[in-house]
Short mmCIF file of C-alpha atoms and ligand atoms in Angstrom, two decimals:
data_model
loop_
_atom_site.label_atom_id
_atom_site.label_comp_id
_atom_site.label_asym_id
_atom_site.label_seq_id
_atom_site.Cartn_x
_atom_site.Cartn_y
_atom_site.Cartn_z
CA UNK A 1 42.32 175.76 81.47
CA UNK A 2 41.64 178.46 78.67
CA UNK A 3 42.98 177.75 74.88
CA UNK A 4 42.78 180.46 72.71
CA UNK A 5 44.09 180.42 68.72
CA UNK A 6 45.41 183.19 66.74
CA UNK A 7 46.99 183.59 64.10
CA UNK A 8 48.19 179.99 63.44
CA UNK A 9 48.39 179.20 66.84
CA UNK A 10 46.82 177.33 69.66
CA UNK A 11 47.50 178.84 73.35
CA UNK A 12 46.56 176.88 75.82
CA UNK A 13 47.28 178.17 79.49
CA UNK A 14 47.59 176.01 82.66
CA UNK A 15 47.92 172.71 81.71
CA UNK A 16 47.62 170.17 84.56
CA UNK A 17 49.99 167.39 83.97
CA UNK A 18 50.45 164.46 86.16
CA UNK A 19 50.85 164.92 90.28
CA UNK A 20 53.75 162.21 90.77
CA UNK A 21 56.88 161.19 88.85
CA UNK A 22 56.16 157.82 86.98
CA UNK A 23 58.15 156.04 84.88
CA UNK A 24 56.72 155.81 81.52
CA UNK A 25 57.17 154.81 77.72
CA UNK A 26 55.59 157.56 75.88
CA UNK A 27 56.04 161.61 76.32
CA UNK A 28 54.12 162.19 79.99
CA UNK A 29 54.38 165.68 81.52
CA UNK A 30 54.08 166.24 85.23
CA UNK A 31 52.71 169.07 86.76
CA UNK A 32 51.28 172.74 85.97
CA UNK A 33 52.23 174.13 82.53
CA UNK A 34 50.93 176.47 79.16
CA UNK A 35 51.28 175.54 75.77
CA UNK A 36 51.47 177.08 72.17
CA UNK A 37 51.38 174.54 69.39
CA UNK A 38 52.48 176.11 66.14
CA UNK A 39 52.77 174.11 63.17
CA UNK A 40 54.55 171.18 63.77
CA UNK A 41 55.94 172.41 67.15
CA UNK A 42 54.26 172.08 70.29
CA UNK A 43 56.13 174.42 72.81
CA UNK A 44 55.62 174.52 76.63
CA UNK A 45 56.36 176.70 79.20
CA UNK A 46 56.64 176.86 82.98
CA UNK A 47 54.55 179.42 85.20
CA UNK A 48 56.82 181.43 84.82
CA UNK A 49 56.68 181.79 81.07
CA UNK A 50 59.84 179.94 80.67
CA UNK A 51 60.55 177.61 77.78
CA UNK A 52 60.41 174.33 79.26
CA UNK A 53 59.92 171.98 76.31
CA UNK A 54 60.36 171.41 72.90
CA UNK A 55 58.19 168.81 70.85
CA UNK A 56 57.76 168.65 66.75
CA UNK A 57 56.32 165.88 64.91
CA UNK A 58 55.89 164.88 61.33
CA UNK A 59 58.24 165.44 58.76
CA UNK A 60 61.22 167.67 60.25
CA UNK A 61 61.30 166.13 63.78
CA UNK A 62 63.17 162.91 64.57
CA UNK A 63 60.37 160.76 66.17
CA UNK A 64 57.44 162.15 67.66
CA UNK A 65 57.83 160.71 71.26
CA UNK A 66 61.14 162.64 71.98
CA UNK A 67 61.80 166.31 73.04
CA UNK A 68 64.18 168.36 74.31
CA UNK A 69 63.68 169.90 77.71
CA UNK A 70 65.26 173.13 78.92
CA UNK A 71 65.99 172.79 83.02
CA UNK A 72 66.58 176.04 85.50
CA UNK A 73 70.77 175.96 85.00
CA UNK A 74 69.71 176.72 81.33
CA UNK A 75 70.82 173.46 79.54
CA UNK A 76 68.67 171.67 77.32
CA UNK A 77 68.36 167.72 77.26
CA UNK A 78 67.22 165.67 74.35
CA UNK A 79 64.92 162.79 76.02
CA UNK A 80 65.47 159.74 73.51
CA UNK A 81 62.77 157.44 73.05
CA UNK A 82 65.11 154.13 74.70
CA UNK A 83 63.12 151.20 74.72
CA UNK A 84 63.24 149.21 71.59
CA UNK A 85 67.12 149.47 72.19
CA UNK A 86 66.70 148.01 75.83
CA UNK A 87 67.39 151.41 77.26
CA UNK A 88 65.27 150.59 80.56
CA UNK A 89 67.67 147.86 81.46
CA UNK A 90 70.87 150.23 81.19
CA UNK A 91 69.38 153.00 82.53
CA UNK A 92 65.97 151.99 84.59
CA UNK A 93 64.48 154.81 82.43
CA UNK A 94 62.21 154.70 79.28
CA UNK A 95 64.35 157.68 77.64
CA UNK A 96 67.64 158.21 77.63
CA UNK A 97 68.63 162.25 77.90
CA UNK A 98 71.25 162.65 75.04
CA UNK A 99 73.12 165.80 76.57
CA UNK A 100 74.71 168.75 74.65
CA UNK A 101 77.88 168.68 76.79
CA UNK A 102 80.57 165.78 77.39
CA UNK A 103 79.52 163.48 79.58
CA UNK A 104 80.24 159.34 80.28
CA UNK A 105 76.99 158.24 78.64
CA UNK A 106 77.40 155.31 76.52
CA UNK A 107 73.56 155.67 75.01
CA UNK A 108 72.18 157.91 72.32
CA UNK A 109 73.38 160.47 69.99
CA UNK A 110 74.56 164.15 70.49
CA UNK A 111 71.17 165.41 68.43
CA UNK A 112 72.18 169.12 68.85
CA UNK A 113 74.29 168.89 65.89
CA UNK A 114 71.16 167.61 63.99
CA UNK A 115 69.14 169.77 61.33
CA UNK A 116 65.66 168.61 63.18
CA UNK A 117 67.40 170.16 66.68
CA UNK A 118 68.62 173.03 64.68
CA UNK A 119 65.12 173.89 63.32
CA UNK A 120 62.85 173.12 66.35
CA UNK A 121 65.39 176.25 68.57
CA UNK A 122 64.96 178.13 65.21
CA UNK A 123 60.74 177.81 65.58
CA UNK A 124 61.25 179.02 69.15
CA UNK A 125 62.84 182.04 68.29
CA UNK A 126 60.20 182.81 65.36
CA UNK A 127 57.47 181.94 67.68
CA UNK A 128 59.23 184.39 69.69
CA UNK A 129 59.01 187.19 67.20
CA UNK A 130 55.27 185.99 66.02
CA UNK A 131 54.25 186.96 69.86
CA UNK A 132 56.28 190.22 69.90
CA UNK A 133 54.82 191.32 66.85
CA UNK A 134 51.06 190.27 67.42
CA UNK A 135 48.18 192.93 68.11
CA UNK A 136 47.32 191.97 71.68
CA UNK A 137 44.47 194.10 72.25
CA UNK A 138 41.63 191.87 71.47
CA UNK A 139 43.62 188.78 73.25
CA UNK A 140 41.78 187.93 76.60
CA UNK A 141 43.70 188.76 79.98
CA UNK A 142 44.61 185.58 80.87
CA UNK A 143 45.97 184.50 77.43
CA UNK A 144 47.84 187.91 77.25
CA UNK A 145 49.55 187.65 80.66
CA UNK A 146 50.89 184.53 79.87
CA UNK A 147 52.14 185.95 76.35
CA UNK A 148 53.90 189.06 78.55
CA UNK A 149 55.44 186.18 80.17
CA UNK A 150 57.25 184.10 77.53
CA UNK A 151 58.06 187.57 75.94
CA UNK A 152 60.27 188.62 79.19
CA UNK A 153 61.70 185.35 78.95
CA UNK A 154 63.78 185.32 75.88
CA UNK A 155 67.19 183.54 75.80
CA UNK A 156 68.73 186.98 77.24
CA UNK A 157 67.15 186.40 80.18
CA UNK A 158 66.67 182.85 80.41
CA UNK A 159 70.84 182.99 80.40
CA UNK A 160 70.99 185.92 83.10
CA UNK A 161 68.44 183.57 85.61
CA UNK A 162 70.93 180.51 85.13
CA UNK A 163 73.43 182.83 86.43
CA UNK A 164 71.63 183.95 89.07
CA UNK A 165 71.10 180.37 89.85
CA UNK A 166 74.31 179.53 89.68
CA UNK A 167 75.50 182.66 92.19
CA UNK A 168 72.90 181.85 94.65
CA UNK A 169 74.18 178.29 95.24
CA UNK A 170 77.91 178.97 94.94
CA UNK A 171 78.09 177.98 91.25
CA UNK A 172 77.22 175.15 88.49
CA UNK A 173 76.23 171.95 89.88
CA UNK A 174 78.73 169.55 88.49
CA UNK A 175 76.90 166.35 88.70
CA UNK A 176 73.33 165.38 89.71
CA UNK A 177 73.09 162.19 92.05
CA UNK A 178 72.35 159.04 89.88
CA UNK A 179 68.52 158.94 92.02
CA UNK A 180 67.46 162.07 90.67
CA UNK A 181 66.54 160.03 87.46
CA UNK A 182 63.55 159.61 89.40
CA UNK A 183 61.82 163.18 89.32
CA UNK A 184 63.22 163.67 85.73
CA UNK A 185 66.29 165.41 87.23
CA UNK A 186 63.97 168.38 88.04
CA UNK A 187 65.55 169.18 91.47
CA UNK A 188 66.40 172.64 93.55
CA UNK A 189 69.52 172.77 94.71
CA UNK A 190 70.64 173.65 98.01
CA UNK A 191 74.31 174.02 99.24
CA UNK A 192 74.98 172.85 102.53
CA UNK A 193 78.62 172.18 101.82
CA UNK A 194 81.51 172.90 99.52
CA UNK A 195 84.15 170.32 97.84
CA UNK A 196 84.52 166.97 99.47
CA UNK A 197 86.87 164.87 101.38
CA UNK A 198 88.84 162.58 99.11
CA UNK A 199 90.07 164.45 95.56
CA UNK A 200 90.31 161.18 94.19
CA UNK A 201 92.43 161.50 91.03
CA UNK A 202 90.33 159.89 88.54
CA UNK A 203 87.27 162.35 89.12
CA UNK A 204 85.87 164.99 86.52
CA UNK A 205 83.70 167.25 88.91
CA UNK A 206 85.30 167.40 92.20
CA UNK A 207 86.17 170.96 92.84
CA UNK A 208 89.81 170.82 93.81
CA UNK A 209 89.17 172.31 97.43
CA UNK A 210 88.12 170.40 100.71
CA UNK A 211 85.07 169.61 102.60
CA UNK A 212 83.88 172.91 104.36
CA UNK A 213 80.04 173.02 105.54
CA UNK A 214 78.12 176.02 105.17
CA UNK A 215 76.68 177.95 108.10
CA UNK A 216 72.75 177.83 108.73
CA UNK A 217 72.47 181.45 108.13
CA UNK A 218 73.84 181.05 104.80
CA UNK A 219 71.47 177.93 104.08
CA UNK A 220 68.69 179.78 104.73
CA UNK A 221 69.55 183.08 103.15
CA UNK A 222 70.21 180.46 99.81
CA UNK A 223 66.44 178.74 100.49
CA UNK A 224 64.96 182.84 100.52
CA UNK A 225 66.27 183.43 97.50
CA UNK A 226 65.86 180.10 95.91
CA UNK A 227 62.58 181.34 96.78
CA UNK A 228 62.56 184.44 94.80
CA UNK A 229 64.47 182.31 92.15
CA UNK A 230 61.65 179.72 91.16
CA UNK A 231 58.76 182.27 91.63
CA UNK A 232 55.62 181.20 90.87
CA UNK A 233 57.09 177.76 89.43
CA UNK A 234 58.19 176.84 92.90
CA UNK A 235 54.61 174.91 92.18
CA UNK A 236 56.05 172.56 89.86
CA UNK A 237 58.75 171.00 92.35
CA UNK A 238 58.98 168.68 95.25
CA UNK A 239 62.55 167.60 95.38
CA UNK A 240 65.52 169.25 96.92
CA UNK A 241 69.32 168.35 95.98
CA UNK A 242 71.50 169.13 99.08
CA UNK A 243 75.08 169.89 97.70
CA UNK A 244 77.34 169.62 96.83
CA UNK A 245 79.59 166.20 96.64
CA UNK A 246 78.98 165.12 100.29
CA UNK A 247 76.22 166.52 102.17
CA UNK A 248 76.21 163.59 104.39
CA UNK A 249 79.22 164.30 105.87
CA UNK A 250 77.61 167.77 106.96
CA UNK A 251 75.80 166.00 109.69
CA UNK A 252 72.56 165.39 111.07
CA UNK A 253 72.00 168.56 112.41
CA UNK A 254 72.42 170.52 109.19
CA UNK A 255 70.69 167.96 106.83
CA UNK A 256 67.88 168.44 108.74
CA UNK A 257 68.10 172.19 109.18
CA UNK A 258 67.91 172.18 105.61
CA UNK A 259 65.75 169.92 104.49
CA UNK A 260 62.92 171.30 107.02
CA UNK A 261 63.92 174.71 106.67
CA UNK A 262 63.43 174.29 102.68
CA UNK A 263 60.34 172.12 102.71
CA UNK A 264 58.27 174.57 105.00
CA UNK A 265 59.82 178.17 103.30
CA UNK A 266 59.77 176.38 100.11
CA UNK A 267 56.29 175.46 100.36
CA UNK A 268 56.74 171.81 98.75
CA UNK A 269 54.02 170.65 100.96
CA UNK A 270 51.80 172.83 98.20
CA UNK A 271 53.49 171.37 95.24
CA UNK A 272 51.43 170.16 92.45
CA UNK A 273 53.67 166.70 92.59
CA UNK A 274 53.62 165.08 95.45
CA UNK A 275 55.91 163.08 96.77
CA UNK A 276 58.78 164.85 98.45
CA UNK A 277 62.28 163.68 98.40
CA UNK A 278 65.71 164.76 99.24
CA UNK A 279 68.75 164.02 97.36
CA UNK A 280 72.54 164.03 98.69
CA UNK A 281 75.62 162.18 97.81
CA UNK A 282 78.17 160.59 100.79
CA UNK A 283 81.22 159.88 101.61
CA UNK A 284 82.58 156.08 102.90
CA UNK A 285 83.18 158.12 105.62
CA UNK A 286 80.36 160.17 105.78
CA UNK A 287 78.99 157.02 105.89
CA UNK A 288 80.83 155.83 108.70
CA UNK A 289 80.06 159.11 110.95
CA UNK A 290 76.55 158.59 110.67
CA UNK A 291 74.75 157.06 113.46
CA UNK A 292 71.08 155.33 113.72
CA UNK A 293 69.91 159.01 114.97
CA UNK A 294 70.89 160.37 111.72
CA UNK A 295 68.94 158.16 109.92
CA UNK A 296 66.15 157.76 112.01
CA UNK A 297 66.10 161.80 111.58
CA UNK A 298 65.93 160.93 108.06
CA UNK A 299 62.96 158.74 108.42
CA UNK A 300 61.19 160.98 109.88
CA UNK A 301 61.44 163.75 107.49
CA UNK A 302 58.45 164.52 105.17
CA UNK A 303 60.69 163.25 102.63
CA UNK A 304 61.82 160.27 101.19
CA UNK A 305 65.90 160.33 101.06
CA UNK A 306 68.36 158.83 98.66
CA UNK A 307 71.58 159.08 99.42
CA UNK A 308 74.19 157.66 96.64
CA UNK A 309 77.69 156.75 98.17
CA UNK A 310 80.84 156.80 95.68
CA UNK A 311 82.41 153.52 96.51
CA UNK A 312 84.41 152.71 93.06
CA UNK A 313 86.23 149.56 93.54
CA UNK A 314 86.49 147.10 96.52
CA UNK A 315 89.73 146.25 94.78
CA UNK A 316 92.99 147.63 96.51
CA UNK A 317 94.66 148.14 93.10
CA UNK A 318 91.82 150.06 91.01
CA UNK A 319 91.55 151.90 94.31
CA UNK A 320 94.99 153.18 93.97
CA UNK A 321 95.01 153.57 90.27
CA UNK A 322 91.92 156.03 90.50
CA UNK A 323 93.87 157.50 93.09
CA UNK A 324 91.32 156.73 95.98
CA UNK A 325 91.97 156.88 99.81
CA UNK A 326 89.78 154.09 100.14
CA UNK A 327 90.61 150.27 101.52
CA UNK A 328 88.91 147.12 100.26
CA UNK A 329 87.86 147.30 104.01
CA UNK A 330 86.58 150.50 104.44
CA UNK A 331 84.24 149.86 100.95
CA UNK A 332 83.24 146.32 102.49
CA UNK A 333 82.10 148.05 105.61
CA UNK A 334 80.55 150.91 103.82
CA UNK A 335 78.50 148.37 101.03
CA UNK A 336 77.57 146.31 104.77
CA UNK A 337 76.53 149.46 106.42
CA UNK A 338 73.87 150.42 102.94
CA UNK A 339 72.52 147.42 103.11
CA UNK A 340 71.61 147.21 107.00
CA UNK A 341 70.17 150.92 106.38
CA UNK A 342 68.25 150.20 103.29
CA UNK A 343 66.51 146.95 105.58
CA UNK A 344 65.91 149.10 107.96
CA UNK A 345 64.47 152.36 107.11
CA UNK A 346 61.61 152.93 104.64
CA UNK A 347 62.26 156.52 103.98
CA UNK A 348 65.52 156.13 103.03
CA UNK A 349 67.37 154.39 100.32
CA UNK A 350 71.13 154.50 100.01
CA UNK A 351 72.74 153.62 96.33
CA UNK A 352 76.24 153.00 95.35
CA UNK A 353 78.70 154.07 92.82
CA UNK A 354 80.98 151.88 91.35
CA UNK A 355 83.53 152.73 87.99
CA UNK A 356 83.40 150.83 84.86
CA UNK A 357 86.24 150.97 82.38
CA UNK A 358 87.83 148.87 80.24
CA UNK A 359 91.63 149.60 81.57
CA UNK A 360 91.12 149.09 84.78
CA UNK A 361 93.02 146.09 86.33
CA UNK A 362 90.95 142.51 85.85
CA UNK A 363 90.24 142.34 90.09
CA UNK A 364 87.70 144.99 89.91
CA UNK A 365 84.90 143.55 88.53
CA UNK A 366 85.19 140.25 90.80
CA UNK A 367 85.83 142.53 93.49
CA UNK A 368 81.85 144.47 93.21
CA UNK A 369 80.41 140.89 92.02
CA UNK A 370 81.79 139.11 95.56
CA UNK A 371 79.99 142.51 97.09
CA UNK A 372 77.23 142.19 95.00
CA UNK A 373 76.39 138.60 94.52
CA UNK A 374 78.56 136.56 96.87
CA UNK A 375 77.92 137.83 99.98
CA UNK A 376 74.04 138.30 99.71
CA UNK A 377 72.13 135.23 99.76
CA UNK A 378 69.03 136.34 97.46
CA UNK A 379 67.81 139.24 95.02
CA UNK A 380 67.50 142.64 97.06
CA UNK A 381 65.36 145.18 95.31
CA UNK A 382 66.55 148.47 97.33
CA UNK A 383 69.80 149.66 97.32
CA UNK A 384 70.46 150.26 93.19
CA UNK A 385 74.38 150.02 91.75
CA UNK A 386 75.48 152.39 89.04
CA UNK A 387 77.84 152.37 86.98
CA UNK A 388 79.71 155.26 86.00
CA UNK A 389 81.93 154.15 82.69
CA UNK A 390 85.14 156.01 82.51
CA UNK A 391 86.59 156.75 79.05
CA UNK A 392 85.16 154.38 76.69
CA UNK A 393 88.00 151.93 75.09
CA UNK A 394 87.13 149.33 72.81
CA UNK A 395 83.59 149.20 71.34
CA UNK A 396 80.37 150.34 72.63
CA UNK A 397 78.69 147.37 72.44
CA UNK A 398 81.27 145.58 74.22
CA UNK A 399 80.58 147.47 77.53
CA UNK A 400 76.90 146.90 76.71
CA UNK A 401 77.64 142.99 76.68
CA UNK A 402 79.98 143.35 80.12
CA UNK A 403 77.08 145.48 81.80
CA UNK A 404 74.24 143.13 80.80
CA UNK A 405 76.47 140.41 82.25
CA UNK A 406 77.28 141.61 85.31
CA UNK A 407 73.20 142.61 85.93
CA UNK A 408 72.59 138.93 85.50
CA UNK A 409 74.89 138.28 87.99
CA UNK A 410 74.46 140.99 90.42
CA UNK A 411 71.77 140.44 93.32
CA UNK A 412 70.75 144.31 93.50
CA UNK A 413 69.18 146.46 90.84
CA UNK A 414 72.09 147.85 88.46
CA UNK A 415 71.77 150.64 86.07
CA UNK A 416 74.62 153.34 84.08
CA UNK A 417 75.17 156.47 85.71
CA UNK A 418 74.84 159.27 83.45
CA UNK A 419 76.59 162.43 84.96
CA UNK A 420 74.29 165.35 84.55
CA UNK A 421 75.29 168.92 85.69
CA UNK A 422 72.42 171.41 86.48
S1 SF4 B 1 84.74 160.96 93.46
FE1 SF4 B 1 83.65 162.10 95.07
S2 SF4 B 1 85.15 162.20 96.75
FE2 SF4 B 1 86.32 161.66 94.92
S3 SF4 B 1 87.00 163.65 94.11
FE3 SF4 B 1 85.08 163.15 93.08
S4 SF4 B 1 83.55 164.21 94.30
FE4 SF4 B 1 85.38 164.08 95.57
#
């Protein structure tokens, strides 16, 4: 680790943050990084000489133990500090990311409109200019590289490499799985297959086309230049998202092409995090495909695999009000099914989606509770629900008080989905 200060600032390059995700109540970084503190701003940056966070404290900044983080798709989260308002019991996390898009959260506020927001990208882009402008002759190597580096990574480029992103996977991830809350939503994405089987009516991010998988020379010409992509942050990661909405329905064969083929050209076995895991959504029917040998593949992967499964409503009539293709049956056999797999297999935990909104018809809630409480005779602590509110009517707090008693209720762990793109 070398620090070096100039001219008001403090450079600091290769950090070492923490090796593992862990879920924490005060600003925690995880993995390799360099930092300039200026002022009142401490900025950080990937190995790549990306901006990767955003901290100020003092007078100007909103609370010293939140920041904004900047993630490869180009989007930048503000992490809320959560806990005093009992975030970690809606959302199993210590800060809740306020998002500068429309989403279905039901915490925080949208802080890019605030002044402090405002003023921390403004210090950025002097900081920016203070680098550019700086006689760098005297600067030692090391210290100088990494300067070269944030300089070629201005917002230009930093919105030309989302792009690229984006072309090299077949476009914007819509939504994140619910899971990947648990590496701080810092995952690569890998397409194995396009659209998904159901186009329910209700949903936001399905992309209007059906399920078609992807070929394995296409997966693996997407993991070589993922490759390229990440560089010489590829470091920093240890988690791979397979999309897009139903991976599981791809099959074993091609989960597991993938998710070897990516760990070994990837190199996550050399990550600074360790830790692996794999991240996919399913289908009830993917669901219902799958055999034991697809999960004992799964097991046996140098990853551990969460799979969340979009089950909405064990009631027939919500079912055909969201416009779902689904039975009470089918989601009875599919919610059966999880929790056999989550019993059995170590390496593998399957969640579930269910929807939460105040016009939906009174049999849905009773319908997840006789899922979710009735029909399991004790407290199970794998297999988590979400809860993905739909357009918020009524108050706020009112779905706060319906959530908190349905977790008191429910006999698996229960949290709020926040849809995240990436
Ligand atoms: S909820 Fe899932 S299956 Fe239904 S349209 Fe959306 S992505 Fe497709």
């Amino acid at each position: 680790m070398t620090t070096y200060s100039i001219d008001g600032l403090t450079i600091t390059c290769e950090k070492q943050g923490a090796d593992k995700y862990i879920k924490i109540s005060y600003p925690f970084r995880f993995g390799k990084y360099s930092e300039i503190k200026s002022g009142n701003y401490t900025f950080q940056f990937n190995l790549n000489g990306e901006i990767k966070t955003i901290q100020g404290r003092g007078e100007g900044w909103l609370d010293a133990s939140e920041w904004l983080k900047r993630n490869a798709g180009n989007d930048w989260t503000y992490f809320a500090a959560g806990g005093y308002t009992g975030a970690y019991d809606f959302t199993g996390e210590y800060y809740v990311p306020c998002l500068p898009y429309d989403s279905n959260g039901i915490f925080g506020h949208n802080r890019f409109t605030s002044p402090e927001v405002t003023h921390a990208f403004e210090a950025w882009h002097q900081l920016n200019a203070q680098l550019h402008a700086m006689d760098k002759t005297k600067i030692p190597g090391k210290v100088n590289e990494f300067i070269n580096r944030v300089l070629s990574m201005g917002a230009e480029p930093l919105k030309q490499r989302a792009q690229k992103l984006h072309d090299i996977i077949g476009g914007r991830v819509s939504v994140l799985p619910p899971d990947t809350r648990h590496v701080e939503y810092d995952v690569i994405p890998l397409t194995i297959a396009d659209g998904c089987l159901y186009n329910c009516g209700f949903c936001r991010v399905k992309t209007g086309n059906g399920f078609k998988r992807r070929e394995k020379k296409d997966i693996l010409d997407q993991i070589h230049q993922l490759k390229r992509f990440y560089d010489q942050d590829i470091l920093n990661y240890n988690s791979i998202f397979l999309g897009q909405h139903d991976a599981l329905f791809a099959g074993a064969e091609l989960i597991e092409y993938a998710a070897r083929q990516s760990y070994e050209i990837l190199g996550l076995k050399n990550s600074v995090i360790k830790g692996p895991k794999l991240f996919l959504f399913g289908s009830v029917d993917a669901m219902f495909q799958a055999d034991a040998a697809l999960f004992e593949m799964l097991n046996r992967l140098p990853f551990e695999t969460f799979i969340n499964i979009g089950l909405e409503s064990a009631d027939p009539e919500t079912l055909a009000q969201i416009e779902k293709p689904l039975s009470r049956k089918k989601v009875t056999r599919a919610f059966n099914q999880m929790m056999a797999i989550n019993k059995k297999y170590n390496k593998v935990e399957i969640s579930a989606n269910f929807l939460y909104g105040a016009d939906l018809p009174k049999t849905h809630m009773p319908s997840i509770l006789e899922l979710t409480r009735n029909q399991l005779d004790h407290f199970y602590s794998k297999g988590t629900i979400y809860f993905s509110p739909l357009e918020i009517i009524g108050s706020i707090q009112e779905v706060k008080n319906k959530f908190t008693e349905f977790k008191t209720l429910c006999r698996l762990p229960v949290y709020i989905y926040l849809i995240q793109r990436l």
